[in-house]
Amino acid sequence: MLVGLARSGDRAAFAELVRRRQAWIRNLMRRCSGDTTLADDLAQQVFLQAWRSISHLQRPSRFGPWLKRVAINTWLQHVRRSDPLRQAGLVDENRPAQQDTAGVAMDLDRALCALKDEVRLCIVLSYHEGMTHEEIAGLTSLPLGTVKSHIRRGTSRLRHLLSAYMDSPLAEETE
Amino acid sequence: MTVDRDPNLEALFAKAKQVAADDGFTDGVMSRIDKLRKRSMIGWIGVGVVMVALAWTVSSPVTHAVHLATQLLPESLVELDDRWMAQLLAPVNSIAGLVGLGFLGLRLAYKKIFS
């Protein structure tokens, strides 16, 4: 219903949609970019783009997947325009595992920034969004084999970069 | 459906999902949307003003040209004494007919040359 109202130009309905989905989109952008300020700016762009094109959305029930596609396209456009951020800093492989969420997020973002753009995107969509390889291939227009190899390679690299967490009780406790 | 995720990494990703509070994000988005709407409205008003100005500027010459054309196009090419024959041949024995035939000829030639 909210989506239907937003499609007809209802500002308040769209604001409510933004309020409900902002955490999801901002988190997704943070994992992709590794930078909170940039992530928030990109997330704003995602919602602006959504506002511009929501009238073209055929099925309101598909708003979530549609918004995710808008987000991924926004990120891909950003990657094409500029050298993706390396501002998250270098990964210290010997750094001990952090216990707080902010510390974990920072280490994870730094490790993700060490991956190539395509590999990082596939990893984020797989681990952060819980998408299957087929869904990722459909969303990113990458061949399925490439997606699989990106995820395999990315996983192995992340395991190495975040080795401090791999045996940490933190991983087990949050499962 | 292919899914083969490392459980430790999965747990890390889950732990790292930290944004929850809106902290003014929605207001920021809505304020940018309002600016966008204002800018778009100003753009449309600008387009409207330009269109009106353009119509006002060219309306007189266009009207004049149309008036001339309506006077000139029915003019006979060859004066015929027989009234009925003149009426029968009017579609081809006029400047409009000549223009029409010329257009058809050009079209045929274009098709022959380029297709």
mmCIF file of C-alpha atoms in Angstrom:
data_model
loop_
_atom_site.group_PDB
_atom_site.id
_atom_site.type_symbol
_atom_site.label_atom_id
_atom_site.label_comp_id
_atom_site.label_asym_id
_atom_site.label_seq_id
_atom_site.Cartn_x
_atom_site.Cartn_y
_atom_site.Cartn_z
ATOM 1 C CA MET A 1 0.000 0.000 0.000
ATOM 2 C CA LEU A 2 2.840 2.357 0.900
ATOM 3 C CA VAL A 3 4.548 1.570 -2.389
ATOM 4 C CA GLY A 4 1.307 2.197 -4.258
ATOM 5 C CA LEU A 5 0.931 5.596 -2.607
ATOM 6 C CA ALA A 6 4.581 6.453 -3.248
ATOM 7 C CA ARG A 7 4.121 5.510 -6.912
ATOM 8 C CA SER A 8 1.371 8.080 -7.192
ATOM 9 C CA GLY A 9 3.731 10.750 -5.836
ATOM 10 C CA ASP A 10 2.793 10.653 -2.143
ATOM 11 C CA ARG A 11 5.755 12.243 -0.395
ATOM 12 C CA ALA A 12 4.862 11.006 3.098
ATOM 13 C CA ALA A 13 4.484 7.414 1.888
ATOM 14 C CA PHE A 14 7.876 7.560 0.222
ATOM 15 C CA ALA A 15 9.421 9.029 3.382
ATOM 16 C CA GLU A 16 8.046 6.056 5.328
ATOM 17 C CA LEU A 17 9.536 3.667 2.775
ATOM 18 C CA VAL A 18 12.911 5.395 3.165
ATOM 19 C CA ARG A 19 12.645 5.156 6.949
ATOM 20 C CA ARG A 20 11.929 1.429 6.776
ATOM 21 C CA ARG A 21 14.597 0.525 4.220
ATOM 22 C CA GLN A 22 17.392 2.954 5.064
ATOM 23 C CA ALA A 23 19.281 0.642 7.423
ATOM 24 C CA TRP A 24 19.352 -2.139 4.852
ATOM 25 C CA ILE A 25 20.524 0.060 1.970
ATOM 26 C CA ARG A 26 23.074 1.932 4.108
ATOM 27 C CA ASN A 27 24.529 -1.331 5.376
ATOM 28 C CA LEU A 28 24.737 -2.691 1.853
ATOM 29 C CA MET A 29 26.511 0.458 0.665
ATOM 30 C CA ARG A 30 28.873 0.374 3.644
ATOM 31 C CA ARG A 31 29.926 -3.158 2.827
ATOM 32 C CA CYS A 32 30.375 -2.217 -0.837
ATOM 33 C CA SER A 33 32.275 1.027 -0.298
ATOM 34 C CA GLY A 34 33.999 0.536 3.050
ATOM 35 C CA ASP A 35 33.334 4.184 3.898
ATOM 36 C CA THR A 36 30.430 5.357 6.018
ATOM 37 C CA THR A 37 30.195 8.888 4.582
ATOM 38 C CA LEU A 38 30.327 7.713 0.985
ATOM 39 C CA ALA A 39 27.922 4.879 1.789
ATOM 40 C CA ASP A 40 25.353 7.312 3.179
ATOM 41 C CA ASP A 41 25.750 9.568 0.152
ATOM 42 C CA LEU A 42 25.301 6.616 -2.205
ATOM 43 C CA ALA A 43 22.310 5.411 -0.190
ATOM 44 C CA GLN A 44 20.743 8.874 -0.600
ATOM 45 C CA GLN A 45 21.369 8.633 -4.339
ATOM 46 C CA VAL A 46 19.678 5.230 -4.346
ATOM 47 C CA PHE A 47 16.534 6.680 -2.780
ATOM 48 C CA LEU A 48 16.604 9.710 -5.084
ATOM 49 C CA GLN A 49 16.809 7.396 -8.071
ATOM 50 C CA ALA A 50 14.024 5.296 -6.568
ATOM 51 C CA TRP A 51 11.850 8.408 -6.208
ATOM 52 C CA ARG A 52 12.504 9.355 -9.843
ATOM 53 C CA SER A 53 11.626 5.953 -11.232
ATOM 54 C CA ILE A 54 9.139 4.448 -8.767
ATOM 55 C CA SER A 55 6.274 5.301 -11.118
ATOM 56 C CA HIS A 56 7.747 2.764 -13.583
ATOM 57 C CA LEU A 57 7.677 -0.022 -10.984
ATOM 58 C CA GLN A 58 5.194 -2.530 -12.381
ATOM 59 C CA ARG A 59 4.529 -4.673 -9.300
ATOM 60 C CA PRO A 60 4.556 -2.926 -5.901
ATOM 61 C CA SER A 61 5.166 -6.294 -4.200
ATOM 62 C CA ARG A 62 8.590 -6.409 -5.903
ATOM 63 C CA PHE A 63 9.706 -3.130 -4.332
ATOM 64 C CA GLY A 64 12.479 -4.766 -2.244
ATOM 65 C CA PRO A 65 14.240 -6.570 -5.115
ATOM 66 C CA TRP A 66 13.699 -3.530 -7.321
ATOM 67 C CA LEU A 67 15.316 -1.245 -4.734
ATOM 68 C CA LYS A 68 18.225 -3.658 -4.413
ATOM 69 C CA ARG A 69 18.732 -3.485 -8.189
ATOM 70 C CA VAL A 70 18.686 0.329 -8.025
ATOM 71 C CA ALA A 71 21.283 0.151 -5.230
ATOM 72 C CA ILE A 72 23.581 -2.191 -7.150
ATOM 73 C CA ASN A 73 23.295 -0.059 -10.289
ATOM 74 C CA THR A 74 24.111 3.051 -8.258
ATOM 75 C CA TRP A 75 27.168 1.316 -6.846
ATOM 76 C CA LEU A 76 28.292 0.068 -10.275
ATOM 77 C CA GLN A 77 27.917 3.576 -11.698
ATOM 78 C CA HIS A 78 30.011 4.921 -8.866
ATOM 79 C CA VAL A 79 32.708 2.302 -9.490
ATOM 80 C CA ARG A 80 32.803 3.175 -13.196
ATOM 81 C CA ARG A 81 33.066 6.903 -12.429
ATOM 82 C CA SER A 82 35.807 6.796 -9.861
ATOM 83 C CA ASP A 83 38.504 4.712 -8.370
ATOM 84 C CA PRO A 84 36.637 2.858 -5.657
ATOM 85 C CA LEU A 85 37.576 3.819 -2.193
ATOM 86 C CA ARG A 86 40.710 2.682 -0.610
ATOM 87 C CA GLN A 87 40.062 4.987 2.324
ATOM 88 C CA ALA A 88 39.258 2.217 4.687
ATOM 89 C CA GLY A 89 42.949 1.734 5.220
ATOM 90 C CA LEU A 90 45.195 -1.273 4.921
ATOM 91 C CA VAL A 91 44.371 -4.548 6.560
ATOM 92 C CA ASP A 92 46.581 -5.590 9.411
ATOM 93 C CA GLU A 93 46.460 -9.359 9.286
ATOM 94 C CA ASN A 94 47.968 -9.601 12.768
ATOM 95 C CA ARG A 95 45.382 -7.332 14.366
ATOM 96 C CA PRO A 96 43.477 -9.200 17.058
ATOM 97 C CA ALA A 97 39.775 -9.924 16.606
ATOM 98 C CA GLN A 98 37.503 -7.095 17.791
ATOM 99 C CA GLN A 99 34.569 -7.786 20.051
ATOM 100 C CA ASP A 100 32.368 -4.763 19.386
ATOM 101 C CA THR A 101 30.204 -4.396 16.283
ATOM 102 C CA ALA A 102 31.941 -1.207 15.115
ATOM 103 C CA GLY A 103 35.361 -2.845 15.338
ATOM 104 C CA VAL A 104 34.203 -5.932 13.462
ATOM 105 C CA ALA A 105 32.543 -3.777 10.799
ATOM 106 C CA MET A 106 35.696 -1.710 10.375
ATOM 107 C CA ASP A 107 37.922 -4.768 9.999
ATOM 108 C CA LEU A 108 35.470 -6.368 7.612
ATOM 109 C CA ASP A 109 35.263 -3.205 5.493
ATOM 110 C CA ARG A 110 39.050 -2.955 5.355
ATOM 111 C CA ALA A 111 39.335 -6.564 4.273
ATOM 112 C CA LEU A 112 36.605 -6.078 1.645
ATOM 113 C CA CYS A 113 38.449 -3.061 0.257
ATOM 114 C CA ALA A 114 41.415 -5.316 -0.462
ATOM 115 C CA LEU A 115 39.281 -7.233 -2.960
ATOM 116 C CA LYS A 116 38.731 -6.251 -6.576
ATOM 117 C CA ASP A 117 35.469 -4.389 -7.259
ATOM 118 C CA GLU A 118 33.666 -7.271 -8.933
ATOM 119 C CA VAL A 119 34.850 -9.793 -6.362
ATOM 120 C CA ARG A 120 33.801 -7.509 -3.507
ATOM 121 C CA LEU A 121 30.355 -6.962 -4.996
ATOM 122 C CA CYS A 122 29.792 -10.706 -5.427
ATOM 123 C CA ILE A 123 30.975 -11.380 -1.884
ATOM 124 C CA VAL A 124 28.757 -8.661 -0.407
ATOM 125 C CA LEU A 125 25.708 -9.870 -2.331
ATOM 126 C CA SER A 126 26.378 -13.432 -1.247
ATOM 127 C CA TYR A 127 27.266 -12.935 2.415
ATOM 128 C CA HIS A 128 25.548 -9.686 3.257
ATOM 129 C CA GLU A 129 22.420 -10.104 1.140
ATOM 130 C CA GLY A 130 22.256 -13.893 1.267
ATOM 131 C CA MET A 131 21.777 -14.158 -2.494
ATOM 132 C CA THR A 132 22.459 -17.314 -4.464
ATOM 133 C CA HIS A 133 25.066 -17.405 -7.210
ATOM 134 C CA GLU A 134 22.342 -17.467 -9.840
ATOM 135 C CA GLU A 135 20.647 -14.409 -8.365
ATOM 136 C CA ILE A 136 23.958 -12.530 -8.256
ATOM 137 C CA ALA A 137 24.687 -13.441 -11.861
ATOM 138 C CA GLY A 138 21.230 -12.157 -12.824
ATOM 139 C CA LEU A 139 21.625 -8.913 -10.923
ATOM 140 C CA THR A 140 25.171 -8.062 -11.967
ATOM 141 C CA SER A 141 25.019 -9.481 -15.513
ATOM 142 C CA LEU A 142 28.186 -11.467 -14.798
ATOM 143 C CA PRO A 143 28.452 -15.054 -16.098
ATOM 144 C CA LEU A 144 27.556 -17.651 -13.455
ATOM 145 C CA GLY A 145 31.020 -19.211 -13.641
ATOM 146 C CA THR A 146 32.625 -15.831 -12.989
ATOM 147 C CA VAL A 147 30.372 -15.230 -9.980
ATOM 148 C CA LYS A 148 31.276 -18.632 -8.535
ATOM 149 C CA SER A 149 34.984 -18.074 -9.035
ATOM 150 C CA HIS A 150 34.783 -14.525 -7.583
ATOM 151 C CA ILE A 151 33.052 -15.837 -4.482
ATOM 152 C CA ARG A 152 35.465 -18.723 -4.079
ATOM 153 C CA ARG A 153 38.500 -16.467 -4.501
ATOM 154 C CA GLY A 154 37.016 -13.680 -2.362
ATOM 155 C CA THR A 155 36.105 -16.062 0.427
ATOM 156 C CA SER A 156 39.591 -17.505 0.506
ATOM 157 C CA ARG A 157 41.153 -14.006 0.544
ATOM 158 C CA LEU A 158 38.814 -12.785 3.273
ATOM 159 C CA ARG A 159 39.515 -15.862 5.385
ATOM 160 C CA HIS A 160 43.202 -15.051 5.114
ATOM 161 C CA LEU A 161 42.796 -11.321 5.845
ATOM 162 C CA LEU A 162 40.424 -11.941 8.732
ATOM 163 C CA SER A 163 42.239 -14.959 10.087
ATOM 164 C CA ALA A 164 42.031 -13.523 13.605
ATOM 165 C CA TYR A 165 38.263 -13.939 13.472
ATOM 166 C CA MET A 166 38.191 -17.370 11.960
ATOM 167 C CA ASP A 167 38.915 -19.149 15.236
ATOM 168 C CA SER A 168 37.420 -16.444 17.405
ATOM 169 C CA PRO A 169 34.406 -17.273 19.588
ATOM 170 C CA LEU A 170 32.779 -14.129 18.162
ATOM 171 C CA ALA A 171 32.005 -15.886 14.918
ATOM 172 C CA GLU A 172 30.399 -18.772 16.749
ATOM 173 C CA GLU A 173 28.414 -16.646 19.150
ATOM 174 C CA THR A 174 26.781 -14.609 16.395
ATOM 175 C CA GLU A 175 25.819 -17.623 14.321
ATOM 176 C CA MET B 1 20.341 -22.602 -6.561
ATOM 177 C CA THR B 2 23.984 -22.450 -5.556
ATOM 178 C CA VAL B 3 25.007 -21.390 -2.085
ATOM 179 C CA ASP B 4 28.237 -22.382 -0.445
ATOM 180 C CA ARG B 5 29.175 -19.842 2.175
ATOM 181 C CA ASP B 6 31.836 -19.940 4.824
ATOM 182 C CA PRO B 7 29.950 -20.002 8.146
ATOM 183 C CA ASN B 8 32.581 -17.918 9.952
ATOM 184 C CA LEU B 9 32.452 -15.184 7.359
ATOM 185 C CA GLU B 10 28.673 -15.335 7.348
ATOM 186 C CA ALA B 11 28.711 -14.733 11.095
ATOM 187 C CA LEU B 12 31.095 -11.812 10.682
ATOM 188 C CA PHE B 13 28.870 -10.189 8.089
ATOM 189 C CA ALA B 14 25.882 -10.640 10.361
ATOM 190 C CA LYS B 15 27.771 -9.092 13.273
ATOM 191 C CA ALA B 16 28.893 -6.122 11.162
ATOM 192 C CA LYS B 17 25.348 -4.999 10.302
ATOM 193 C CA GLN B 18 25.467 -1.956 12.524
ATOM 194 C CA VAL B 19 23.219 0.766 11.099
ATOM 195 C CA ALA B 20 19.869 0.807 12.792
ATOM 196 C CA ALA B 21 19.029 4.367 13.801
ATOM 197 C CA ASP B 22 17.792 6.751 11.153
ATOM 198 C CA ASP B 23 19.804 9.702 12.604
ATOM 199 C CA GLY B 24 18.365 12.211 10.140
ATOM 200 C CA PHE B 25 18.998 10.110 7.052
ATOM 201 C CA THR B 26 15.349 10.095 5.924
ATOM 202 C CA ASP B 27 15.076 13.860 6.423
ATOM 203 C CA GLY B 28 18.209 14.282 4.316
ATOM 204 C CA VAL B 29 16.758 12.175 1.506
ATOM 205 C CA MET B 30 13.427 13.991 1.597
ATOM 206 C CA SER B 31 15.099 17.389 1.570
ATOM 207 C CA ARG B 32 17.103 16.368 -1.519
ATOM 208 C CA ILE B 33 13.880 15.125 -3.118
ATOM 209 C CA ASP B 34 12.182 18.462 -2.378
ATOM 210 C CA LYS B 35 15.102 20.313 -3.983
ATOM 211 C CA LEU B 36 14.867 17.995 -6.977
ATOM 212 C CA ARG B 37 11.137 18.655 -7.310
ATOM 213 C CA LYS B 38 11.647 22.421 -7.067
ATOM 214 C CA ARG B 39 14.412 22.317 -9.669
ATOM 215 C CA SER B 40 12.288 20.193 -11.964
ATOM 216 C CA MET B 41 9.317 22.554 -11.558
ATOM 217 C CA ILE B 42 11.534 25.555 -12.357
ATOM 218 C CA GLY B 43 12.830 23.652 -15.395
ATOM 219 C CA TRP B 44 9.303 23.016 -16.691
ATOM 220 C CA ILE B 45 8.311 26.648 -16.118
ATOM 221 C CA GLY B 46 11.440 27.657 -18.074
ATOM 222 C CA VAL B 47 10.526 25.339 -20.938
ATOM 223 C CA GLY B 48 6.976 26.766 -20.938
ATOM 224 C CA VAL B 49 8.256 30.355 -21.058
ATOM 225 C CA VAL B 50 10.628 29.517 -23.935
ATOM 226 C CA MET B 51 7.838 27.762 -25.855
ATOM 227 C CA VAL B 52 5.474 30.734 -25.426
ATOM 228 C CA ALA B 53 8.204 33.170 -26.471
ATOM 229 C CA LEU B 54 9.026 31.030 -29.479
ATOM 230 C CA ALA B 55 5.388 30.743 -30.493
ATOM 231 C CA TRP B 56 4.947 34.490 -30.109
ATOM 232 C CA THR B 57 8.067 35.213 -32.194
ATOM 233 C CA VAL B 58 7.401 32.831 -35.057
ATOM 234 C CA SER B 59 3.599 32.930 -35.154
ATOM 235 C CA SER B 60 3.404 35.943 -37.464
ATOM 236 C CA PRO B 61 5.856 34.672 -40.151
ATOM 237 C CA VAL B 62 4.323 31.185 -39.989
ATOM 238 C CA THR B 63 0.798 32.535 -40.424
ATOM 239 C CA HIS B 64 2.001 34.647 -43.323
ATOM 240 C CA ALA B 65 3.691 31.650 -44.983
ATOM 241 C CA VAL B 66 0.606 29.462 -44.552
ATOM 242 C CA HIS B 67 -1.577 32.220 -46.011
ATOM 243 C CA LEU B 68 0.711 32.521 -49.038
ATOM 244 C CA ALA B 69 0.801 28.754 -49.515
ATOM 245 C CA THR B 70 -2.993 28.430 -49.441
ATOM 246 C CA GLN B 71 -3.207 31.131 -52.101
ATOM 247 C CA LEU B 72 -0.405 29.775 -54.265
ATOM 248 C CA LEU B 73 -0.941 25.997 -54.165
ATOM 249 C CA PRO B 74 -4.318 25.833 -55.971
ATOM 250 C CA GLU B 75 -3.046 28.050 -58.845
ATOM 251 C CA SER B 76 -3.426 26.299 -62.240
ATOM 252 C CA LEU B 77 -0.286 25.562 -64.212
ATOM 253 C CA VAL B 78 -2.069 25.671 -67.585
ATOM 254 C CA GLU B 79 -5.217 27.696 -68.175
ATOM 255 C CA LEU B 80 -7.956 25.460 -69.616
ATOM 256 C CA ASP B 81 -11.049 26.883 -71.276
ATOM 257 C CA ASP B 82 -13.224 23.833 -70.660
ATOM 258 C CA ARG B 83 -14.612 24.225 -67.128
ATOM 259 C CA TRP B 84 -15.228 20.493 -66.580
ATOM 260 C CA MET B 85 -11.813 19.503 -67.917
ATOM 261 C CA ALA B 86 -10.189 22.138 -65.672
ATOM 262 C CA GLN B 87 -11.931 20.677 -62.607
ATOM 263 C CA LEU B 88 -11.024 17.118 -63.579
ATOM 264 C CA LEU B 89 -7.361 17.924 -64.031
ATOM 265 C CA ALA B 90 -7.152 20.275 -61.049
ATOM 266 C CA PRO B 91 -5.317 17.770 -58.795
ATOM 267 C CA VAL B 92 -2.415 17.574 -61.252
ATOM 268 C CA ASN B 93 -2.780 20.900 -63.032
ATOM 269 C CA SER B 94 -1.823 22.983 -60.022
ATOM 270 C CA ILE B 95 1.255 23.962 -58.038
ATOM 271 C CA ALA B 96 0.115 21.631 -55.230
ATOM 272 C CA GLY B 97 -0.148 18.766 -57.744
ATOM 273 C CA LEU B 98 3.301 19.588 -59.072
ATOM 274 C CA VAL B 99 4.753 19.635 -55.556
ATOM 275 C CA GLY B 100 3.003 16.326 -54.734
ATOM 276 C CA LEU B 101 4.232 14.641 -57.908
ATOM 277 C CA GLY B 102 7.718 15.985 -57.315
ATOM 278 C CA PHE B 103 7.668 14.576 -53.813
ATOM 279 C CA LEU B 104 6.500 11.147 -55.049
ATOM 280 C CA GLY B 105 9.179 11.164 -57.746
ATOM 281 C CA LEU B 106 11.889 12.006 -55.248
ATOM 282 C CA ARG B 107 10.658 9.264 -52.939
ATOM 283 C CA LEU B 108 10.721 6.681 -55.719
ATOM 284 C CA ALA B 109 14.204 7.762 -56.777
ATOM 285 C CA TYR B 110 15.413 7.606 -53.168
ATOM 286 C CA LYS B 111 14.008 4.071 -52.800
ATOM 287 C CA LYS B 112 15.589 2.911 -56.070
ATOM 288 C CA ILE B 113 18.978 4.319 -55.170
ATOM 289 C CA PHE B 114 19.198 3.341 -51.501
ATOM 290 C CA SER B 115 17.284 0.053 -51.236
#
